[in-house]
Amino acid sequence: MLLFTDRELVQEGELKRLIMRGICRMFPLRSAPTFRIDNAVILCDVDLENFASAHQLRSALAVHRSAESPVVFLLRERNHHTESQARALGASDLLSGEEGINAALRQLMAKFPFLNAHQSCVPPETQRAIEDLLEPNTWNAAGNHGGLIDAGAQAVLDAIEAEGIQHWMNEVLSYDNLTYQHCLLVAGTAAAFGSSLGFSREDKVRLTTAGFAHDVGKAFIPLDILNKETALDAAEIANVRRHPMIGYAILKEHGVQNTDVLSSVRSHHELLDGSGYPAGLMGNSLPDLVKMVTICDVFSALVERRTYKQPATSEAAYDYLTDNEQWFDQALVRAFRRSILPT
Ligand SMILES: [Fe+2]
Ligand SMILES: [Fe+2]
C-alpha cells in the first residue's frame, strides 16, 4: 500500500505497525517518488481544500495509479465539496476520516484483507523486539530486557540461515522507518557474516545480537535530529554521538552481561586509526566482534536510502570499506564480502 499525505503524521499505532511490517509505504506529497512503484492500494490523506496539495497529488497519482489499484481517499472532512474533489482526482473509494489515520487504516485493512496476507521475512518476535528496543519507555521501565533482544536476534539468525541475506535485504530495504530498517540490516548482515565464517551457534547469536542492539541508544536521541533532512550542526552531531554510551549504559542496567555485545554497542563507531568515537580507541584494542559490527554498520548505512543521499549498491558499499583501510580491518572486510556478495 502507498500512502500519500501532506500532513505531519506521527508514526504510531496502526500506521507504525503497517510501516514496520512493510505493508505501508508512506510518502510526503512533496517528496513522492517520480518513478512508478508497484502497489496494491493507494491511500490519499490530503487536504483537498489546499490547492497546492491537490495539484501535487494529481501529479503523484499520474505516476503511480494503475488500472488495478484502488485509489482510496481519506476525507477528514467529508462533505459534498470534498467528495466531488476526490472523485475528480480519480477516487475509487472514500473513507470518512474524522477519527484520524489509524482508524482509517483499520477500515482499509478490513476492506482489502489481501493486504494482511503480506508475509514479511522479518519474524514476529524480531518485529516485537525491535519495536520495544527503539522505544524509550521500554528502558525507562524497570526490568530485565536482555532476553527480549536475544529472542529477536535468534529469530533474525534463523531467518537468514533459512532464506539468505539477499532476500532479507530486498525486503528490509523497502521499509520506510529508517532506524528500524537499519537495525534489521545490521543484524541481518551480522548473521550472514557469522554464518559464512562457520561460527558456532553461540558465536553467531552473539554477533547477531550485537548487530541487532548496536544502536539501541538512539532510542534516547530526539527524532527530529535523527530524521533531520539537512546537515546536522555541531551541537546535533554531539547529541547523536552520545548514543553508543547511552546504549551501553541501558543494556548494562537491564541485565545484559555479555561483554562482546556490550563492547559492540559502546565501540561500533571506533575506527582502526583511533579517529572514531566515543573513546578514540585504536584497532589493536578493539575485539574482532566489535570490528565486525562496525563493518556491518557502515555497509548497511551506505546501502540504505536517506533523504540526503542515494543508496549505494552493495558493490559500491564494499568498495568504500576496502578504500578506507585505515579505518576497517581488511582481513575481516574480505571475509565480509564472501557473506554478502555473490562470488
Ligand atoms: Fe551507531
Ligand atoms: Fe548504526
Tab-separated table of C-alpha atoms and ligand atoms in Angstrom:
chain	number	residue	atom	x	y	z
A	1	MET	CA	0.000	0.000	0.000
A	2	LEU	CA	1.190	3.510	-0.769
A	3	LEU	CA	0.106	6.371	1.458
A	4	PHE	CA	0.374	9.887	0.073
A	5	THR	CA	-0.067	12.659	2.566
A	6	ASP	CA	0.517	16.369	3.057
A	7	ARG	CA	0.228	16.008	6.847
A	8	GLU	CA	2.857	15.504	9.512
A	9	LEU	CA	1.757	12.065	10.633
A	10	VAL	CA	3.135	10.686	13.862
A	11	GLN	CA	4.204	7.108	13.198
A	12	GLU	CA	2.329	5.346	15.945
A	13	GLY	CA	-0.485	2.848	16.374
A	14	GLU	CA	-1.780	1.199	13.210
A	15	LEU	CA	0.338	3.421	10.958
A	16	LYS	CA	3.531	2.411	12.735
A	17	ARG	CA	2.516	-1.249	12.688
A	18	LEU	CA	1.873	-1.281	8.958
A	19	ILE	CA	5.015	0.671	8.102
A	20	MET	CA	7.190	-1.550	10.247
A	21	ARG	CA	5.763	-4.663	8.659
A	22	GLY	CA	6.443	-3.291	5.190
A	23	ILE	CA	2.730	-3.280	4.332
A	24	CYS	CA	2.505	0.506	4.012
A	25	ARG	CA	4.972	2.896	2.404
A	26	MET	CA	4.312	6.493	3.362
A	27	PHE	CA	5.337	9.408	1.183
A	28	PRO	CA	5.002	13.102	1.972
A	29	LEU	CA	3.474	14.636	-1.148
A	30	ARG	CA	6.407	16.995	-1.576
A	31	SER	CA	8.763	14.038	-1.999
A	32	ALA	CA	6.563	11.473	-3.739
A	33	PRO	CA	8.776	9.276	-5.909
A	34	THR	CA	8.824	10.226	-9.567
A	35	PHE	CA	9.207	6.592	-10.644
A	36	ARG	CA	6.354	4.140	-10.512
A	37	ILE	CA	6.189	1.787	-7.520
A	38	ASP	CA	4.110	-1.342	-7.992
A	39	ASN	CA	1.446	-1.439	-5.361
A	40	ALA	CA	-1.869	-2.908	-4.458
A	41	VAL	CA	-3.756	0.046	-2.962
A	42	ILE	CA	-3.140	3.798	-2.924
A	43	LEU	CA	-4.388	5.743	0.091
A	44	CYS	CA	-4.544	9.548	-0.086
A	45	ASP	CA	-4.735	11.590	3.114
A	46	VAL	CA	-4.518	15.094	1.749
A	47	ASP	CA	-6.171	18.445	2.446
A	48	LEU	CA	-8.127	18.812	-0.773
A	49	GLU	CA	-9.018	22.425	0.072
A	50	ASN	CA	-5.323	23.211	-0.336
A	51	PHE	CA	-4.782	23.948	-4.000
A	52	ALA	CA	-1.045	23.145	-3.981
A	53	SER	CA	-1.629	19.792	-2.260
A	54	ALA	CA	-4.395	18.809	-4.669
A	55	HIS	CA	-2.098	19.675	-7.554
A	56	GLN	CA	0.819	17.640	-6.126
A	57	LEU	CA	-1.500	14.709	-5.507
A	58	ARG	CA	-2.746	14.800	-9.093
A	59	SER	CA	0.882	14.605	-10.295
A	60	ALA	CA	1.705	11.741	-7.903
A	61	LEU	CA	-1.363	9.753	-8.969
A	62	ALA	CA	-0.489	10.259	-12.632
A	63	VAL	CA	2.739	8.353	-11.916
A	64	HIS	CA	1.533	5.685	-9.509
A	65	ARG	CA	-2.029	4.709	-10.346
A	66	SER	CA	-2.648	1.637	-12.414
A	67	ALA	CA	-5.816	0.117	-13.778
A	68	GLU	CA	-5.856	-2.490	-10.986
A	69	SER	CA	-5.068	-0.305	-7.967
A	70	PRO	CA	-7.930	1.043	-5.928
A	71	VAL	CA	-7.337	4.718	-5.096
A	72	VAL	CA	-8.833	5.399	-1.686
A	73	PHE	CA	-9.318	8.913	-0.340
A	74	LEU	CA	-9.431	9.562	3.360
A	75	LEU	CA	-11.692	12.579	3.826
A	76	ARG	CA	-11.059	14.154	7.221
A	77	GLU	CA	-13.947	16.492	6.476
A	78	ARG	CA	-16.465	14.669	4.421
A	79	ASN	CA	-18.916	16.906	2.593
A	80	HIS	CA	-20.299	17.339	-0.868
A	81	HIS	CA	-17.359	19.511	-1.910
A	82	THR	CA	-14.533	17.206	-0.739
A	83	GLU	CA	-16.335	14.155	-2.117
A	84	SER	CA	-16.622	15.648	-5.574
A	85	GLN	CA	-12.987	16.808	-5.480
A	86	ALA	CA	-11.861	13.307	-4.551
A	87	ARG	CA	-13.936	11.814	-7.355
A	88	ALA	CA	-12.483	14.356	-9.773
A	89	LEU	CA	-8.992	13.202	-8.760
A	90	GLY	CA	-9.962	9.627	-9.523
A	91	ALA	CA	-11.039	8.193	-6.153
A	92	SER	CA	-12.427	4.685	-6.430
A	93	ASP	CA	-13.327	4.531	-2.707
A	94	LEU	CA	-13.910	7.127	0.000
A	95	LEU	CA	-13.241	6.739	3.715
A	96	SER	CA	-14.550	9.082	6.373
A	97	GLY	CA	-11.557	10.170	8.405
A	98	GLU	CA	-12.931	12.121	11.354
A	99	GLU	CA	-11.227	9.671	13.701
A	100	GLY	CA	-7.821	10.020	12.072
A	101	ILE	CA	-5.406	7.909	10.124
A	102	ASN	CA	-5.249	4.918	12.459
A	103	ALA	CA	-8.979	4.280	12.411
A	104	ALA	CA	-8.962	4.772	8.640
A	105	LEU	CA	-6.162	2.254	8.185
A	106	ARG	CA	-8.088	-0.316	10.201
A	107	GLN	CA	-11.111	0.236	7.943
A	108	LEU	CA	-8.904	-0.112	4.900
A	109	MET	CA	-7.364	-3.384	6.087
A	110	ALA	CA	-10.867	-4.741	6.719
A	111	LYS	CA	-11.932	-3.664	3.231
A	112	PHE	CA	-8.873	-5.113	1.480
A	113	PRO	CA	-7.946	-8.193	3.546
A	114	PHE	CA	-5.379	-9.298	0.972
A	115	LEU	CA	-3.110	-6.551	2.349
A	116	ASN	CA	-2.815	-8.553	5.559
A	117	ALA	CA	-1.581	-11.532	3.600
A	118	HIS	CA	1.770	-9.819	3.055
A	119	GLN	CA	4.260	-12.276	4.509
A	120	SER	CA	7.199	-10.446	5.969
A	121	CYS	CA	10.510	-12.301	6.107
A	122	VAL	CA	11.135	-10.498	9.421
A	123	PRO	CA	9.910	-12.888	12.152
A	124	PRO	CA	7.201	-11.590	14.516
A	125	GLU	CA	9.426	-11.942	17.600
A	126	THR	CA	12.021	-9.756	15.881
A	127	GLN	CA	9.382	-7.178	14.980
A	128	ARG	CA	8.129	-7.107	18.552
A	129	ALA	CA	11.641	-6.916	19.992
A	130	ILE	CA	12.691	-4.073	17.763
A	131	GLU	CA	9.569	-2.050	18.421
A	132	ASP	CA	10.402	-2.268	22.127
A	133	LEU	CA	14.118	-1.760	21.563
A	134	LEU	CA	13.645	1.624	19.946
A	135	GLU	CA	11.093	2.822	22.473
A	136	PRO	CA	12.470	4.860	25.426
A	137	ASN	CA	9.604	3.708	27.661
A	138	THR	CA	10.948	0.153	27.472
A	139	TRP	CA	14.202	1.254	29.037
A	140	ASN	CA	12.652	3.678	31.464
A	141	ALA	CA	10.625	0.814	32.944
A	142	ALA	CA	12.259	-1.432	35.486
A	143	GLY	CA	13.046	-4.975	34.454
A	144	ASN	CA	15.466	-7.101	32.542
A	145	HIS	CA	15.137	-6.653	28.801
A	146	GLY	CA	18.209	-8.594	27.738
A	147	GLY	CA	16.002	-11.596	26.932
A	148	LEU	CA	13.927	-9.524	24.544
A	149	ILE	CA	16.966	-8.655	22.445
A	150	ASP	CA	18.223	-12.211	22.495
A	151	ALA	CA	14.923	-13.659	21.208
A	152	GLY	CA	14.724	-11.062	18.443
A	153	ALA	CA	18.316	-11.701	17.340
A	154	GLN	CA	17.992	-15.507	17.359
A	155	ALA	CA	14.970	-15.189	15.078
A	156	VAL	CA	16.978	-12.980	12.686
A	157	LEU	CA	19.707	-15.601	12.537
A	158	ASP	CA	17.180	-18.378	11.824
A	159	ALA	CA	15.573	-16.328	9.050
A	160	ILE	CA	18.926	-15.529	7.411
A	161	GLU	CA	20.026	-19.145	7.584
A	162	ALA	CA	16.727	-20.299	6.094
A	163	GLU	CA	16.300	-17.749	3.313
A	164	GLY	CA	19.603	-15.956	2.786
A	165	ILE	CA	20.771	-12.393	3.147
A	166	GLN	CA	19.688	-11.210	-0.313
A	167	HIS	CA	16.037	-11.984	0.345
A	168	TRP	CA	16.294	-10.200	3.692
A	169	MET	CA	17.979	-7.132	2.213
A	170	ASN	CA	15.465	-6.861	-0.634
A	171	GLU	CA	12.578	-6.680	1.778
A	172	VAL	CA	14.145	-4.624	4.544
A	173	LEU	CA	15.463	-2.002	2.127
A	174	SER	CA	11.874	-1.225	1.116
A	175	TYR	CA	10.909	-0.262	4.685
A	176	ASP	CA	10.183	3.366	5.484
A	177	ASN	CA	11.115	3.549	9.134
A	178	LEU	CA	14.832	4.122	8.730
A	179	THR	CA	16.008	3.312	12.243
A	180	TYR	CA	14.023	0.084	12.195
A	181	GLN	CA	15.404	-0.730	8.758
A	182	HIS	CA	18.944	-0.022	9.909
A	183	CYS	CA	18.794	-2.301	12.961
A	184	LEU	CA	17.379	-5.125	10.835
A	185	LEU	CA	20.036	-4.704	8.167
A	186	VAL	CA	22.922	-4.623	10.608
A	187	ALA	CA	21.510	-7.664	12.433
A	188	GLY	CA	20.921	-9.497	9.131
A	189	THR	CA	24.367	-8.776	7.706
A	190	ALA	CA	25.951	-9.730	11.041
A	191	ALA	CA	24.059	-13.048	10.998
A	192	ALA	CA	25.193	-13.730	7.424
A	193	PHE	CA	28.766	-12.769	8.336
A	194	GLY	CA	28.903	-15.179	11.271
A	195	SER	CA	27.284	-17.980	9.273
A	196	SER	CA	29.684	-17.666	6.360
A	197	LEU	CA	32.647	-17.868	8.739
A	198	GLY	CA	31.320	-21.116	10.194
A	199	PHE	CA	30.913	-19.686	13.693
A	200	SER	CA	29.322	-21.830	16.387
A	201	ARG	CA	25.658	-21.156	17.104
A	202	GLU	CA	26.642	-19.357	20.288
A	203	ASP	CA	29.052	-17.027	18.469
A	204	LYS	CA	26.583	-16.374	15.649
A	205	VAL	CA	23.932	-15.412	18.181
A	206	ARG	CA	26.387	-13.129	19.961
A	207	LEU	CA	27.337	-11.352	16.728
A	208	THR	CA	23.721	-11.057	15.549
A	209	THR	CA	22.657	-9.757	18.963
A	210	ALA	CA	25.421	-7.159	18.876
A	211	GLY	CA	24.268	-6.025	15.417
A	212	PHE	CA	20.620	-6.019	16.431
A	213	ALA	CA	21.224	-3.919	19.547
A	214	HIS	CA	24.131	-1.737	18.408
A	215	ASP	CA	22.114	1.483	18.019
A	216	VAL	CA	19.745	0.956	20.946
A	217	GLY	CA	20.987	4.236	22.450
A	218	LYS	CA	19.278	6.085	19.590
A	219	ALA	CA	16.001	5.477	21.409
A	220	PHE	CA	17.083	8.442	23.532
A	221	ILE	CA	18.222	10.778	20.742
A	222	PRO	CA	15.475	13.218	19.659
A	223	LEU	CA	13.705	12.043	16.496
A	224	ASP	CA	13.885	15.483	14.918
A	225	ILE	CA	17.677	15.139	14.954
A	226	LEU	CA	17.718	11.513	13.776
A	227	ASN	CA	15.296	12.276	10.951
A	228	LYS	CA	16.676	15.676	10.001
A	229	GLU	CA	16.805	16.043	6.236
A	230	THR	CA	19.658	18.562	6.171
A	231	ALA	CA	23.200	18.513	7.582
A	232	LEU	CA	23.491	18.378	11.374
A	233	ASP	CA	25.142	21.275	13.189
A	234	ALA	CA	27.927	20.742	15.724
A	235	ALA	CA	25.578	20.529	18.723
A	236	GLU	CA	23.372	17.987	16.941
A	237	ILE	CA	26.369	15.870	15.971
A	238	ALA	CA	27.497	15.888	19.597
A	239	ASN	CA	23.988	14.830	20.605
A	240	VAL	CA	23.889	11.883	18.165
A	241	ARG	CA	27.355	10.817	19.262
A	242	ARG	CA	26.033	10.123	22.737
A	243	HIS	CA	24.166	7.037	21.508
A	244	PRO	CA	26.939	4.423	21.981
A	245	MET	CA	27.444	5.291	25.641
A	246	ILE	CA	23.706	5.596	26.289
A	247	GLY	CA	23.138	2.192	24.686
A	248	TYR	CA	25.922	0.621	26.714
A	249	ALA	CA	24.564	2.066	29.954
A	250	ILE	CA	20.963	0.999	29.421
A	251	LEU	CA	21.847	-2.531	28.341
A	252	LYS	CA	24.051	-2.957	31.380
A	253	GLU	CA	21.342	-1.596	33.599
A	254	HIS	CA	18.852	-4.052	32.075
A	255	GLY	CA	20.888	-7.139	32.729
A	256	VAL	CA	22.869	-7.647	29.522
A	257	GLN	CA	26.132	-9.184	30.658
A	258	ASN	CA	27.815	-10.384	27.519
A	259	THR	CA	30.951	-8.285	27.191
A	260	ASP	CA	31.139	-8.683	23.385
A	261	VAL	CA	27.622	-7.335	22.985
A	262	LEU	CA	28.253	-4.502	25.431
A	263	SER	CA	31.570	-3.606	23.753
A	264	SER	CA	29.935	-3.578	20.315
A	265	VAL	CA	27.224	-1.221	21.463
A	266	ARG	CA	29.771	1.091	23.061
A	267	SER	CA	32.503	0.911	20.404
A	268	HIS	CA	30.879	0.351	16.999
A	269	HIS	CA	31.892	3.874	15.901
A	270	GLU	CA	35.536	3.399	16.836
A	271	LEU	CA	37.932	3.136	13.873
A	272	LEU	CA	41.249	1.296	13.485
A	273	ASP	CA	43.330	4.502	13.378
A	274	GLY	CA	41.808	5.874	16.567
A	275	SER	CA	39.777	8.575	14.792
A	276	GLY	CA	36.399	7.175	15.830
A	277	TYR	CA	34.263	7.837	18.902
A	278	PRO	CA	33.394	7.844	21.785
A	279	ALA	CA	36.864	6.929	23.127
A	280	GLY	CA	39.166	7.152	20.081
A	281	LEU	CA	40.291	3.544	20.651
A	282	MET	CA	42.961	2.099	18.353
A	283	GLY	CA	42.325	-1.050	16.330
A	284	ASN	CA	44.515	-3.289	18.469
A	285	SER	CA	42.316	-2.655	21.481
A	286	LEU	CA	39.106	-3.495	19.611
A	287	PRO	CA	37.851	-7.104	19.717
A	288	ASP	CA	37.134	-8.736	16.326
A	289	LEU	CA	33.439	-8.929	17.078
A	290	VAL	CA	33.273	-5.151	17.521
A	291	LYS	CA	35.156	-4.611	14.268
A	292	MET	CA	32.719	-6.959	12.520
A	293	VAL	CA	29.727	-4.990	13.789
A	294	THR	CA	31.387	-1.768	12.576
A	295	ILE	CA	31.759	-3.260	9.087
A	296	CYS	CA	28.102	-4.376	9.051
A	297	ASP	CA	27.024	-0.961	10.358
A	298	VAL	CA	28.914	1.068	7.733
A	299	PHE	CA	27.907	-1.254	4.897
A	300	SER	CA	24.251	-1.064	5.926
A	301	ALA	CA	24.248	2.721	6.277
A	302	LEU	CA	25.668	3.037	2.769
A	303	VAL	CA	23.122	0.781	1.055
A	304	GLU	CA	20.201	2.410	2.881
A	305	ARG	CA	18.155	5.193	1.416
A	306	ARG	CA	18.435	8.522	3.209
A	307	THR	CA	16.696	11.758	2.457
A	308	TYR	CA	20.093	13.343	1.744
A	309	LYS	CA	21.686	10.627	-0.393
A	310	GLN	CA	21.056	7.918	-2.946
A	311	PRO	CA	21.513	4.329	-1.716
A	312	ALA	CA	24.830	2.757	-2.697
A	313	THR	CA	24.917	-0.616	-4.417
A	314	SER	CA	26.365	-3.484	-2.374
A	315	GLU	CA	29.481	-3.402	-4.598
A	316	ALA	CA	29.983	0.342	-4.055
A	317	ALA	CA	29.482	-0.038	-0.309
A	318	TYR	CA	32.056	-2.825	-0.262
A	319	ASP	CA	34.490	-0.659	-2.248
A	320	TYR	CA	34.128	2.051	0.396
A	321	LEU	CA	35.205	-0.460	3.050
A	322	THR	CA	38.282	-1.501	1.053
A	323	ASP	CA	39.140	2.084	0.073
A	324	ASN	CA	39.370	3.059	3.746
A	325	GLU	CA	41.829	0.527	5.093
A	326	GLN	CA	42.942	2.984	7.769
A	327	TRP	CA	39.511	2.551	9.394
A	328	PHE	CA	38.370	-1.007	8.732
A	329	ASP	CA	40.142	-4.342	9.315
A	330	GLN	CA	40.792	-5.549	5.769
A	331	ALA	CA	41.010	-9.265	6.598
A	332	LEU	CA	37.532	-9.003	8.089
A	333	VAL	CA	36.314	-6.840	5.195
A	334	ARG	CA	37.382	-9.552	2.715
A	335	ALA	CA	35.610	-12.184	4.781
A	336	PHE	CA	32.547	-9.962	4.891
A	337	ARG	CA	32.483	-9.806	1.092
A	338	ARG	CA	32.040	-13.559	0.878
A	339	SER	CA	28.995	-13.385	3.115
A	340	ILE	CA	27.237	-10.560	1.264
A	341	LEU	CA	28.216	-10.523	-2.384
A	342	PRO	CA	27.956	-13.383	-4.843
A	343	THR	CA	31.411	-14.544	-5.921
B	1	FE	FE	25.603	3.829	15.793
B	2	FE	FE	24.271	2.012	13.224
